[in-house]
Each structure stands twice: as structure tokens, then as C-alpha cells.
mmCIF file of C-alpha atoms and ligand atoms in Angstrom:
data_model
loop_
_atom_site.group_PDB
_atom_site.id
_atom_site.type_symbol
_atom_site.label_atom_id
_atom_site.label_comp_id
_atom_site.label_asym_id
_atom_site.label_seq_id
_atom_site.Cartn_x
_atom_site.Cartn_y
_atom_site.Cartn_z
ATOM 1 C CA MET A 126 55.461 44.738 66.021
ATOM 2 C CA ASP A 127 54.588 45.910 69.545
ATOM 3 C CA LYS A 128 54.880 49.382 69.753
ATOM 4 C CA ARG A 129 56.788 50.885 72.470
ATOM 5 C CA LYS A 130 54.653 53.416 74.278
ATOM 6 C CA VAL A 131 56.345 56.736 75.517
ATOM 7 C CA ILE A 132 55.949 60.411 77.191
ATOM 8 C CA ILE A 133 57.721 62.615 75.781
ATOM 9 C CA ASP A 134 58.330 65.389 78.175
ATOM 10 C CA CYS A 135 60.448 68.576 76.802
ATOM 11 C CA ASP A 136 60.842 72.168 76.050
ATOM 12 C CA PRO A 137 59.887 72.603 72.821
ATOM 13 C CA GLY A 138 62.388 74.440 71.444
ATOM 14 C CA ILE A 139 63.646 73.785 67.983
ATOM 15 C CA ASP A 140 65.582 70.238 68.600
ATOM 16 C CA ASP A 141 62.644 68.808 71.214
ATOM 17 C CA SER A 142 60.697 69.613 67.821
ATOM 18 C CA LEU A 143 63.022 67.709 65.594
ATOM 19 C CA ALA A 144 62.578 65.304 68.165
ATOM 20 C CA ILE A 145 58.678 64.988 68.313
ATOM 21 C CA ILE A 146 58.581 64.763 64.309
ATOM 22 C CA LEU A 147 61.239 62.156 64.671
ATOM 23 C CA ALA A 148 59.410 60.029 67.322
ATOM 24 C CA LEU A 149 55.965 60.416 65.573
ATOM 25 C CA LYS A 150 57.459 59.072 61.706
ATOM 26 C CA SER A 151 58.531 55.940 64.048
ATOM 27 C CA GLU A 152 56.493 53.132 63.613
ATOM 28 C CA GLU A 153 58.516 51.730 67.270
ATOM 29 C CA ILE A 154 57.106 54.124 69.020
ATOM 30 C CA ASP A 155 53.768 55.054 70.193
ATOM 31 C CA VAL A 156 53.596 58.177 72.236
ATOM 32 C CA LYS A 157 50.997 58.509 75.110
ATOM 33 C CA GLY A 158 51.792 62.054 75.530
ATOM 34 C CA ILE A 159 53.574 65.232 75.777
ATOM 35 C CA THR A 160 54.037 66.541 78.968
ATOM 36 C CA ILE A 161 55.951 70.490 78.790
ATOM 37 C CA VAL A 162 58.522 71.617 81.226
ATOM 38 C CA SER A 163 59.461 75.625 81.453
ATOM 39 C CA GLY A 164 63.291 75.483 79.811
ATOM 40 C CA ASN A 165 64.295 76.762 76.640
ATOM 41 C CA VAL A 166 60.576 78.862 76.925
ATOM 42 C CA HIS A 167 58.157 79.207 79.609
ATOM 43 C CA GLY A 168 56.066 76.010 79.757
ATOM 44 C CA LYS A 169 52.854 77.739 78.848
ATOM 45 C CA LYS A 170 54.952 78.464 75.237
ATOM 46 C CA GLY A 171 56.505 75.670 75.113
ATOM 47 C CA ALA A 172 52.446 73.843 75.438
ATOM 48 C CA GLU A 173 51.224 76.498 72.566
ATOM 49 C CA ASN A 174 54.311 74.890 70.396
ATOM 50 C CA ALA A 175 54.043 71.597 70.626
ATOM 51 C CA LEU A 176 50.421 72.204 69.459
ATOM 52 C CA LYS A 177 52.034 73.992 66.691
ATOM 53 C CA ILE A 178 53.752 70.700 65.390
ATOM 54 C CA LEU A 179 51.703 68.205 66.083
ATOM 55 C CA LYS A 180 49.303 70.006 63.809
ATOM 56 C CA GLU A 181 52.059 70.457 61.491
ATOM 57 C CA LEU A 182 52.216 65.830 61.486
ATOM 58 C CA ASN A 183 48.327 65.685 61.392
ATOM 59 C CA ARG A 184 48.698 64.117 65.062
ATOM 60 C CA LEU A 185 46.466 67.219 66.996
ATOM 61 C CA ASP A 186 45.011 63.890 68.231
ATOM 62 C CA ILE A 187 48.271 63.528 70.772
ATOM 63 C CA PRO A 188 47.370 64.992 74.087
ATOM 64 C CA VAL A 189 50.063 67.520 75.542
ATOM 65 C CA TYR A 190 49.580 68.369 79.367
ATOM 66 C CA LEU A 191 51.488 71.175 81.053
ATOM 67 C CA GLY A 192 53.639 70.565 83.831
ATOM 68 C CA GLU A 193 55.886 72.981 85.832
ATOM 69 C CA CYS A 194 56.233 75.931 84.958
ATOM 70 C CA GLU A 195 59.463 76.824 87.634
ATOM 71 C CA PRO A 196 62.376 74.739 88.572
ATOM 72 C CA MET A 197 62.307 73.203 92.045
ATOM 73 C CA GLU A 198 64.559 75.446 93.876
ATOM 74 C CA ARG A 199 66.376 78.753 91.183
ATOM 75 C CA LYS A 200 64.407 80.571 89.403
ATOM 76 C CA LEU A 201 63.496 80.320 85.698
ATOM 77 C CA ILE A 202 65.677 81.143 82.904
ATOM 78 C CA THR A 203 65.097 80.351 79.385
ATOM 79 C CA ALA A 204 66.704 80.334 76.329
ATOM 80 C CA GLU A 205 65.363 82.623 73.436
ATOM 81 C CA ASP A 206 68.519 83.878 72.364
ATOM 82 C CA THR A 207 68.951 80.119 71.669
ATOM 83 C CA HIS A 208 65.130 79.098 70.285
ATOM 84 C CA GLY A 209 63.840 82.713 69.210
ATOM 85 C CA ARG A 210 61.190 84.627 71.234
ATOM 86 C CA ASP A 211 58.524 82.718 70.208
ATOM 87 C CA GLY A 212 61.069 79.109 70.567
ATOM 88 C CA LEU A 213 60.749 78.472 67.413
ATOM 89 C CA GLY A 214 63.169 80.055 65.248
ATOM 90 C CA GLU A 215 61.013 83.265 65.169
ATOM 91 C CA SER A 216 58.975 80.896 62.398
ATOM 92 C CA PHE A 217 55.944 82.658 64.189
ATOM 93 C CA LEU A 218 53.993 80.249 63.043
ATOM 94 C CA PRO A 219 50.224 80.318 63.659
ATOM 95 C CA ARG A 220 48.748 79.757 67.163
ATOM 96 C CA VAL A 221 46.218 76.332 67.055
ATOM 97 C CA GLU A 222 42.947 77.025 67.585
ATOM 98 C CA GLU A 223 41.451 74.082 67.603
ATOM 99 C CA VAL A 224 42.463 72.227 70.425
ATOM 100 C CA THR A 225 44.505 73.071 73.800
ATOM 101 C CA TYR A 226 46.601 71.904 75.724
ATOM 102 C CA LYS A 227 45.641 70.388 79.344
ATOM 103 C CA GLU A 228 47.239 71.274 82.906
ATOM 104 C CA GLY A 229 48.329 68.822 84.656
ATOM 105 C CA ALA A 230 51.418 66.582 83.571
ATOM 106 C CA VAL A 231 52.683 65.428 86.843
ATOM 107 C CA ASN A 232 49.115 63.842 87.375
ATOM 108 C CA PHE A 233 49.455 62.526 83.784
ATOM 109 C CA ILE A 234 52.989 61.430 84.001
ATOM 110 C CA LEU A 235 51.621 59.233 87.169
ATOM 111 C CA ASP A 236 48.417 58.107 85.811
ATOM 112 C CA GLU A 237 50.313 56.589 83.037
ATOM 113 C CA LEU A 238 52.975 55.114 84.393
ATOM 114 C CA LYS A 239 50.351 52.971 87.046
ATOM 115 C CA SER A 240 50.240 50.589 83.619
ATOM 116 C CA GLU A 241 53.843 49.658 84.162
ATOM 117 C CA ASP A 242 55.125 49.206 80.399
ATOM 118 C CA ILE A 243 56.253 53.302 79.578
ATOM 119 C CA THR A 244 59.185 55.061 79.323
ATOM 120 C CA ILE A 245 59.919 58.718 79.434
ATOM 121 C CA ILE A 246 62.240 60.371 77.074
ATOM 122 C CA ALA A 247 62.776 63.834 78.928
ATOM 123 C CA LEU A 248 63.952 66.570 76.413
ATOM 124 C CA GLY A 249 64.065 69.739 78.773
ATOM 125 C CA PRO A 250 64.739 70.570 82.289
ATOM 126 C CA LEU A 251 63.442 67.152 85.119
ATOM 127 C CA THR A 252 61.156 69.444 87.052
ATOM 128 C CA ASN A 253 58.137 67.202 85.824
ATOM 129 C CA ILE A 254 59.629 64.582 86.668
ATOM 130 C CA ALA A 255 61.001 65.397 90.336
ATOM 131 C CA LYS A 256 57.771 66.634 90.989
ATOM 132 C CA ALA A 257 56.132 63.378 90.006
ATOM 133 C CA LEU A 258 59.014 61.852 92.243
ATOM 134 C CA GLU A 259 57.672 63.820 94.960
ATOM 135 C CA LYS A 260 53.942 63.166 94.471
ATOM 136 C CA ASP A 261 54.268 59.564 94.604
ATOM 137 C CA CYS A 262 57.557 58.018 94.464
ATOM 138 C CA GLU A 263 56.126 54.219 94.504
ATOM 139 C CA VAL A 264 54.472 54.637 91.474
ATOM 140 C CA THR A 265 57.440 56.448 89.648
ATOM 141 C CA ARG A 266 58.977 53.219 90.228
ATOM 142 C CA LYS A 267 56.813 51.364 87.653
ATOM 143 C CA MET A 268 58.578 53.347 85.320
ATOM 144 C CA LYS A 269 60.602 51.296 82.607
ATOM 145 C CA GLU A 270 63.307 53.477 82.252
ATOM 146 C CA LEU A 271 63.921 57.546 81.670
ATOM 147 C CA VAL A 272 66.023 58.089 78.771
ATOM 148 C CA LEU A 273 67.183 61.576 79.393
ATOM 149 C CA MET A 274 68.853 64.442 77.320
ATOM 150 C CA GLY A 275 70.829 66.407 78.998
ATOM 151 C CA GLY A 276 74.497 66.693 81.390
ATOM 152 C CA ALA A 277 77.708 67.035 79.701
ATOM 153 C CA PHE A 278 80.797 64.489 80.823
ATOM 154 C CA LYS A 279 83.434 65.589 79.327
ATOM 155 C CA SER A 280 81.836 67.880 76.475
ATOM 156 C CA PHE A 281 82.495 71.501 77.987
ATOM 157 C CA GLY A 282 79.267 72.917 79.047
ATOM 158 C CA ASN A 283 76.769 75.080 76.725
ATOM 159 C CA CYS A 284 75.558 77.583 79.311
ATOM 160 C CA SER A 285 78.718 77.558 81.475
ATOM 161 C CA GLN A 286 82.018 76.327 80.955
ATOM 162 C CA VAL A 287 80.788 73.349 82.335
ATOM 163 C CA ALA A 288 77.275 73.262 82.850
ATOM 164 C CA GLU A 289 74.443 71.648 80.250
ATOM 165 C CA PHE A 290 70.765 74.102 79.339
ATOM 166 C CA ASN A 291 68.447 71.234 81.064
ATOM 167 C CA PHE A 292 71.356 70.159 83.954
ATOM 168 C CA TRP A 293 71.616 73.923 85.428
ATOM 169 C CA VAL A 294 67.510 75.070 85.082
ATOM 170 C CA ASP A 295 66.902 72.255 87.448
ATOM 171 C CA PRO A 296 69.972 71.368 89.092
ATOM 172 C CA HIS A 297 67.791 70.169 92.473
ATOM 173 C CA GLY A 298 65.307 68.571 90.302
ATOM 174 C CA VAL A 299 68.297 66.317 88.406
ATOM 175 C CA GLU A 300 69.806 65.903 91.758
ATOM 176 C CA LYS A 301 66.082 64.324 93.202
ATOM 177 C CA VAL A 302 65.651 62.366 89.728
ATOM 178 C CA PHE A 303 69.270 61.022 90.023
ATOM 179 C CA LYS A 304 69.130 60.127 93.976
ATOM 180 C CA GLU A 305 65.069 58.870 94.418
ATOM 181 C CA LEU A 306 63.984 57.333 91.287
ATOM 182 C CA LYS A 307 65.797 54.077 91.566
ATOM 183 C CA ARG A 308 64.770 53.118 87.972
ATOM 184 C CA LYS A 309 67.705 52.767 84.743
ATOM 185 C CA ILE A 310 68.478 55.997 83.651
ATOM 186 C CA THR A 311 70.373 56.838 80.456
ATOM 187 C CA MET A 312 72.449 60.062 80.102
ATOM 188 C CA VAL A 313 72.226 61.443 76.213
ATOM 189 C CA GLY A 314 74.610 64.333 77.392
ATOM 190 C CA LEU A 315 76.792 66.684 75.313
ATOM 191 C CA ASP A 316 79.594 64.566 74.440
ATOM 192 C CA VAL A 317 77.468 62.710 72.305
ATOM 193 C CA THR A 318 74.619 65.454 71.030
ATOM 194 C CA ARG A 319 77.775 67.329 69.816
ATOM 195 C CA GLN A 320 78.000 65.063 67.182
ATOM 196 C CA CYS A 321 75.004 65.090 65.724
ATOM 197 C CA VAL A 322 75.043 68.367 63.706
ATOM 198 C CA LEU A 323 72.700 69.739 61.057
ATOM 199 C CA THR A 324 75.294 71.161 59.020
ATOM 200 C CA PRO A 325 73.869 73.518 55.745
ATOM 201 C CA ASN A 326 74.424 70.667 53.487
ATOM 202 C CA TYR A 327 71.804 68.720 55.264
ATOM 203 C CA ILE A 328 69.395 71.531 55.561
ATOM 204 C CA GLU A 329 69.948 72.220 52.124
ATOM 205 C CA MET A 330 69.556 68.101 51.078
ATOM 206 C CA ILE A 331 65.776 68.797 53.565
ATOM 207 C CA ARG A 332 65.037 71.817 51.498
ATOM 208 C CA GLN A 333 66.033 70.372 47.717
ATOM 209 C CA PHE A 334 62.942 67.684 49.210
ATOM 210 C CA ASN A 335 60.489 70.580 48.938
ATOM 211 C CA GLU A 336 57.999 68.868 51.150
ATOM 212 C CA PRO A 337 55.993 70.420 54.162
ATOM 213 C CA LEU A 338 58.140 69.164 56.762
ATOM 214 C CA GLY A 339 61.171 69.771 55.080
ATOM 215 C CA GLU A 340 60.071 73.491 54.680
ATOM 216 C CA LEU A 341 59.206 73.562 58.326
ATOM 217 C CA ILE A 342 62.286 72.317 59.295
ATOM 218 C CA VAL A 343 64.388 74.971 57.860
ATOM 219 C CA LYS A 344 62.146 77.628 59.130
ATOM 220 C CA ILE A 345 62.443 76.638 62.542
ATOM 221 C CA THR A 346 66.120 75.926 62.430
ATOM 222 C CA LYS A 347 67.485 79.255 60.632
ATOM 223 C CA PHE A 348 68.186 80.911 63.748
ATOM 224 C CA TYR A 349 68.856 77.908 65.641
ATOM 225 C CA VAL A 350 72.164 77.564 62.911
ATOM 226 C CA ASP A 351 72.586 81.802 63.418
ATOM 227 C CA PHE A 352 72.908 81.193 67.107
ATOM 228 C CA HIS A 353 75.680 78.340 66.726
ATOM 229 C CA TRP A 354 77.872 80.381 64.193
ATOM 230 C CA ASN A 355 77.484 83.528 66.556
ATOM 231 C CA GLN A 356 78.021 81.635 69.903
ATOM 232 C CA GLU A 357 80.275 78.963 68.897
ATOM 233 C CA ARG A 358 81.585 79.509 65.678
ATOM 234 C CA THR A 359 79.544 75.715 64.521
ATOM 235 C CA LEU A 360 78.513 75.300 61.128
ATOM 236 C CA GLY A 361 74.590 74.163 61.552
ATOM 237 C CA CYS A 362 72.949 73.915 64.292
ATOM 238 C CA VAL A 363 73.625 70.961 67.178
ATOM 239 C CA ILE A 364 70.690 68.926 67.375
ATOM 240 C CA ASN A 365 70.628 67.476 70.539
ATOM 241 C CA ASP A 366 66.841 66.478 71.274
ATOM 242 C CA PRO A 367 66.013 63.973 68.567
ATOM 243 C CA LEU A 368 69.118 61.754 69.305
ATOM 244 C CA ALA A 369 67.275 60.520 72.799
ATOM 245 C CA ILE A 370 64.325 59.492 70.621
ATOM 246 C CA ALA A 371 67.076 57.873 67.776
ATOM 247 C CA TYR A 372 68.339 56.184 70.714
ATOM 248 C CA PHE A 373 65.609 54.564 72.446
ATOM 249 C CA ILE A 374 65.135 52.875 69.146
ATOM 250 C CA ASN A 375 68.160 51.578 68.418
ATOM 251 C CA PRO A 376 70.395 51.663 71.465
ATOM 252 C CA GLU A 377 72.947 50.603 68.926
ATOM 253 C CA LEU A 378 73.335 54.305 68.047
ATOM 254 C CA CYS A 379 75.701 54.900 71.163
ATOM 255 C CA SER A 380 77.258 53.259 73.544
ATOM 256 C CA GLY A 381 78.811 54.243 77.056
ATOM 257 C CA LYS A 382 79.376 52.902 80.361
ATOM 258 C CA GLU A 383 76.982 53.090 84.210
ATOM 259 C CA TYR A 384 78.735 55.646 86.373
ATOM 260 C CA PHE A 385 77.140 56.524 89.707
ATOM 261 C CA VAL A 386 76.548 60.614 88.716
ATOM 262 C CA ASP A 387 75.494 63.608 90.843
ATOM 263 C CA ILE A 388 74.981 67.013 89.701
ATOM 264 C CA VAL A 389 76.052 70.679 91.455
ATOM 265 C CA THR A 390 73.650 72.423 92.474
ATOM 266 C CA GLU A 391 74.751 75.646 93.531
ATOM 267 C CA GLY A 392 78.034 78.079 92.861
ATOM 268 C CA LYS A 393 80.402 79.088 89.774
ATOM 269 C CA ALA A 394 79.963 74.795 88.846
ATOM 270 C CA ILE A 395 75.919 74.777 89.397
ATOM 271 C CA GLY A 396 74.870 72.724 87.364
ATOM 272 C CA MET A 397 77.777 70.478 86.491
ATOM 273 C CA THR A 398 77.146 67.133 85.646
ATOM 274 C CA LEU A 399 79.401 64.914 88.083
ATOM 275 C CA VAL A 400 80.400 61.653 86.943
ATOM 276 C CA ASP A 401 82.163 59.538 89.003
ATOM 277 C CA GLU A 402 84.813 57.693 86.617
ATOM 278 C CA GLY A 403 86.935 57.332 89.631
ATOM 279 C CA ASP A 404 84.326 55.999 91.957
ATOM 280 C CA PHE A 405 85.744 58.392 94.836
ATOM 281 C CA TYR A 406 81.970 58.177 96.250
ATOM 282 C CA ARG A 407 82.023 54.431 96.380
ATOM 283 C CA GLU A 408 78.484 54.551 95.570
ATOM 284 C CA LYS A 409 76.761 51.979 92.940
ATOM 285 C CA PRO A 410 75.930 52.984 89.578
ATOM 286 C CA ASN A 411 72.976 54.896 89.142
ATOM 287 C CA CYS A 412 73.368 56.304 85.344
ATOM 288 C CA LEU A 413 74.356 54.711 82.052
ATOM 289 C CA VAL A 414 76.666 58.032 80.348
ATOM 290 C CA LEU A 415 76.502 57.857 76.761
ATOM 291 C CA THR A 416 80.075 58.470 74.958
ATOM 292 C CA GLU A 417 79.963 57.307 71.548
ATOM 293 C CA VAL A 418 77.824 57.781 68.820
ATOM 294 C CA ASN A 419 77.778 56.471 65.259
ATOM 295 C CA SER A 420 76.780 60.585 64.008
ATOM 296 C CA LYS A 421 75.851 58.909 60.325
ATOM 297 C CA GLY A 422 73.635 55.902 61.595
ATOM 298 C CA PHE A 423 71.636 58.420 63.426
ATOM 299 C CA MET A 424 71.537 60.892 60.851
ATOM 300 C CA GLU A 425 70.235 58.342 58.233
ATOM 301 C CA MET A 426 67.732 57.659 60.884
ATOM 302 C CA PHE A 427 66.796 60.779 60.976
ATOM 303 C CA LEU A 428 66.372 61.836 57.579
ATOM 304 C CA THR A 429 65.045 58.212 56.234
ATOM 305 C CA ARG A 430 62.404 58.639 58.944
ATOM 306 C CA ILE A 431 61.312 61.671 58.507
ATOM 307 C CA PHE A 432 61.424 62.005 55.030
ATOM 308 C CA PRO A 433 61.100 58.316 53.912
ATOM 309 C CA LYS A 434 60.403 59.130 49.943
ATOM 310 C CA HIS A 435 63.811 59.875 49.883
ATOM 311 C CA LYS A 436 65.662 57.597 51.162
ATOM 312 C CA GLU A 437 67.737 56.847 48.207
ATOM 313 C CA ASP A 438 69.082 60.407 47.883
ATOM 314 C CA ILE A 439 69.593 60.595 51.711
ATOM 315 C CA ILE A 440 71.391 57.278 51.666
ATOM 316 C CA SER A 441 73.233 58.086 48.302
ATOM 317 C CA ILE A 442 74.233 61.450 49.622
ATOM 318 C CA LEU A 443 75.321 60.415 52.756
ATOM 319 C CA ASN A 444 78.390 57.883 51.459
ATOM 320 C CA ASN A 445 79.407 60.382 48.774
ATOM 321 C CA SER A 446 82.644 61.923 50.534
ATOM 322 C CA LYS A 447 82.193 64.682 48.181
ATOM 323 C CA TYR A 448 80.295 66.002 50.817
ATOM 324 C CA GLY A 449 82.182 65.696 53.505
ATOM 325 C CA LEU A 450 79.452 64.218 55.876
ATOM 326 C CA ASN A 451 80.088 62.483 59.153
HETATM 327 O O1 LIG B 702 71.488 71.924 76.525
HETATM 328 C C1 LIG B 702 70.790 71.177 75.102
HETATM 329 C C2 LIG B 702 68.717 70.765 75.524
HETATM 330 O O2 LIG B 702 68.896 71.624 76.536
HETATM 331 C C3 LIG B 702 68.017 70.848 74.623
HETATM 332 O O3 LIG B 702 66.979 69.378 75.046
HETATM 333 C C4 LIG B 702 67.598 72.101 74.171
HETATM 334 O O4 LIG B 702 66.191 71.437 73.774
HETATM 335 C C5 LIG B 702 67.602 72.727 75.770
HETATM 336 O O5 LIG B 702 66.306 71.857 76.120
HETATM 337 CA CA1 LIG B 703 64.788 70.267 75.208
#
């Protein structure tokens, strides 16, 4: 099978790390590189975290590039309350010494896009993509498509009543990308990711697999589970970013509709996604907004790709109603 080439642009970040794991355990995907943007944590910490996850996967062959560390206009606001001081759930994994991350994520993105068969899967604020547009708009239009985790259509926000974190950190970056990219954009927003909850049952199943990757996932998600309970009485943790990877692999997992999408860039509603369902702006649709998800199908893909030896157990438990899983 021809692998599909991607660049994962992210802000690791606990759920970004789960997304990297899923991508590297999926034979359909050829990860050409991981580019880092400030978001959950400062970009430099995110780049170190990406290396830590790649080391756990024995994939330090994949290059990590540090990108933009400040949003286009706003002052950076990070999310250590959600992802821990280290950005990996206060697991405090040892710093990777064997390799270092490189600088110049935007130039890496532009160089790779020239091959014309690259999809960018963006899991953090869109600052790197916006800067690539600023630097060389023509080359960015060689991108196959942009699949992004971010935004909220009808779902409530997660860093204000109306704003999703990635869009809220850098709304000017989002505005530029939606206005200028002119390539297919798919928004994997909170409307679908909120239905992808790694519940205590799933976490216990992962623990029972007694595998190094399972130990890592249990370790880095504990802090995230505690945050979700304290913040919104969710039992478990919403794993947003892996859904963008899963959707890229199998678009049948989600459905939605094309709309003209814009964003609020100032005031109390800053970061709010404006999905023009009523066609008030009379603008051409610029984004496929996902609104439905087969959350059980997602979880099955997520778990069976990462723990292939336990596929039978996973499917049996997923389909056993006594566990009440999605
Ligand atoms: O709102 C959730 C998104 O913001 C996820 O990508 C999470 O990692 C943070 O970047
Ligand atoms: Ca992220």
C-alpha cells in the first residue's frame, strides 16, 4: 500500500502524544516530520516532549522541528493546568540526549510541501501554518489538505464558554489560514472530539495489557483525568488529537458539512469559531466541519493499532454491554 505522507504539527501535550503514537502505529501513514508550535506548553518544551515520545516508540529517526513560539498577535497563554508542568502529565520522563530537535519548522514545512503529496495534520494552534502562508503563499497551495483539531461549532468551549483552546491561543493564525490557504480544510472540532473519552474502563484495560506503551499512556493521562474531573466532571479524559489522525486514516469515522468558517479575533468571545450555517456572509464554503463521530469505531482503531496483540480482547470488551463503553 502507498503510505500517505503527513507532517504532524502539534503542541505536545498529552493528547498530541497519543496522536503521535497512533500515527506511528498506523501503517497507512508516513510521518515525514513533527513540527512544534507553542500551545499546551512553550514550543521548546513541546519539542523536547515530542522527542521523549519518539524515544518511547523507538522512532528517533523522525525529525522534530521547532516552529513558532509566540502566536501571530496575542501573548502566549499555555495550559500547564491541563497537561502538567512538563506538558506530559507530570510524568517527568527523562530528557532525550541521543538527538536534538532542529529549528526552522516553517522552512521544513515549505520544503516538504514542494513534493505536492503532503497532508498537514495540525493538532495545536495554527501559527506555523499561518507563518508558512506569510512566507510563501504559493508553496502552501501545494498542500494536499489540512486536517486540523480545533474549533467548536455547536459544542461549548474549553477555555471560555465559546472558544476551543487551539483557536483561542492564536485566533489571528486561524483567521489567516481560513482566509488564505485555499486548500481543503477539515475541522475536527470539539463537537466530535468531546465524544472520544478515554474512560477509567479503557485506562484499566490498557493497564492490564502490561506493555511499555500502555504503562506510558496510563502514566501521562492520570493528570489529564484529574483535570477533566475537577474542571468539568468528566470521568476519564477527552482525547482530542488522536481523532484527527484516525479521521485522516478512515474518514468514514466522522461526518459533517461544508460551511464558510471564520473566527472572532478580539473581545470577550475571542477564539470563537464562526460557522456560517445560515449563509449570512454569502461566502463560498472553506471548511468541512465534522459534527458526527463513530466514537466506538474510533476507540477500536486507537486501541487495536497501539495494542495489536490484544485486538481480540479489545473488541470483545468494546462489544460487551456490561462495560457500558461507547
Ligand atoms: O482544545 C483541545 C486542543 O488544544 C488539543 O489539541 C489539545 O492538545 C490542545 O492543543
Ligand atoms: Ca494539541
